[in-house]
């Protein structure tokens, strides 16, 4: 699936991060936890092919990633919806770029919008939706492309607490229905503990994966209210307090 | 009907205020120089049913709209290129900003020498003035488009052309329309100037000819016609903007 090997990125001869290596299998997900400005977004930009690494390689299904591809969907922090396109046109955009015919892409887009509980808003503009609805449309747009990998850059950080939790549930349930591996970056310990099967702590200068936690309980029913969830948060917090 | 009234309401109110001020001035000044509004409005009402008025109106309209189309065709894509591609900006900016402060109307003699006294030179000088505005406004607009929009299109695997088509062009359209709308008054003013010589058609000619013959009623008909043309241009730009940028004024 995804292999990231010895990734290093330098800006102005200064390393932002180094020695990043990991593997993501078809039914995996990974949450990268780090403080603001540590290079998490740059790492996602590299994996998406938007920028090239100083050293190291990234391969997806044995293909080296050198430029953005429709195999990798990217959900941005502020949703990245285009205000001049309707909800339907936004969701269809990736399919349109792929060259899918209009009737087929409309059918796919409406189906995925319904999966994400957005009904009868196809002809509205993103500006008329709430933040939570906009993020669901952004998730729909990503899934509509039928990607091999989903990247998310602090996708819920601008939402209020309850909407954020609801969307985290939506993301997990969608992931359980449509098994696309995802990498999500966040600075929220709670979010990482809830969404990550593997949680990588991204810290240091230059940053690296200083610790990876396995979290087998993520995705279980009622996990948010379970002891395992609170234990995981405690474990991560304790590590971060010592190594931040 | 209600929508038409809603559209015309601000114009009607403005007209009433103008007529009242005008009536006051006309009572104070000589009626030969400053005819009473009811006389001019009556004459203008009658003129609307004459072929001659519409002949001049259409001649001016043709020049104004042709100039707008040329200004758009040249200014809008160049504005996008300069706003998005650094190299295009570096290459063209010195030329644009060196020539931008030059009042384009002073280039009229050169344009006349190059393109003759006909419609082409009149259209070109208006489009030159409008084109600069469209270019500079569009360029600045493109620079202000949030990068995340373009990033989100790029991340879908879009080619440069697809980024342009799906992102830059629709995002830049409102800026181009704003430039056209803000400068519709300027284009009518320049139109008046270029129609005041070497032509016997157009509202500018009508005004200057009537002024020369001291036919002040007729002169005001021309002035009313010019105002009407300005309103038409403004509303056409508004309609185009609503048609092509329906999202721009959608409720948020």
XYZ file of C-alpha atoms in Angstrom, chain A residues 41 45 48 50 68-70 72-74 76-85 90 93-94 96-99 125 127-128 141 145 153, chain B residues 145-159 162-163 165-172 244-248 250-252:
66
model
C 1.100 19.898 6.975
C 1.879 17.907 1.225
C 0.077 14.036 -1.603
C 2.239 18.598 -4.016
C -0.851 15.018 -7.052
C -2.965 12.127 -8.252
C -6.639 11.281 -7.998
C -4.900 10.394 -3.075
C -7.678 12.603 -1.690
C -6.756 15.527 0.520
C -7.887 20.577 4.080
C -8.184 22.383 7.383
C -10.712 24.924 6.103
C -12.551 22.341 4.025
C -11.192 23.604 0.670
C -14.655 23.843 -0.867
C -14.895 26.216 -3.799
C -17.453 28.950 -3.087
C -18.243 29.411 -6.783
C -19.366 25.808 -7.181
C -17.800 20.534 -5.500
C -15.004 18.038 -9.146
C -12.526 15.217 -8.530
C -14.748 15.618 -13.476
C -10.966 16.014 -13.352
C -10.687 12.236 -13.689
C -12.777 12.468 -16.872
C -23.490 27.014 -2.395
C -21.431 29.510 1.983
C -24.993 28.573 2.906
C -15.759 14.999 -2.216
C -13.024 10.082 -6.006
C -5.017 18.142 7.636
C -7.689 34.353 -3.910
C -7.055 32.142 -0.852
C -4.328 29.626 -1.722
C -6.316 26.772 -0.155
C -8.870 26.928 -3.014
C -6.193 26.321 -5.611
C -4.473 23.782 -3.380
C -7.718 21.827 -3.093
C -8.047 21.701 -6.914
C -4.374 20.778 -7.355
C -4.737 18.015 -4.780
C -7.437 16.383 -6.921
C -4.794 15.790 -9.581
C -5.852 18.729 -11.769
C -3.663 19.953 -14.628
C -8.032 22.536 -15.066
C -6.880 24.722 -12.160
C -10.805 26.607 -15.645
C -12.228 25.339 -12.362
C -10.525 27.784 -10.014
C -8.838 30.897 -11.289
C -11.312 31.997 -13.949
C -14.498 31.696 -11.847
C -12.753 33.178 -8.798
C -11.483 36.138 -10.831
C -21.800 34.097 -14.371
C -21.213 34.551 -10.638
C -24.489 33.398 -9.024
C -22.536 32.393 -5.915
C -21.108 35.876 -5.425
C -25.699 34.154 -2.454
C -26.692 34.324 1.221
C -24.103 33.061 3.687
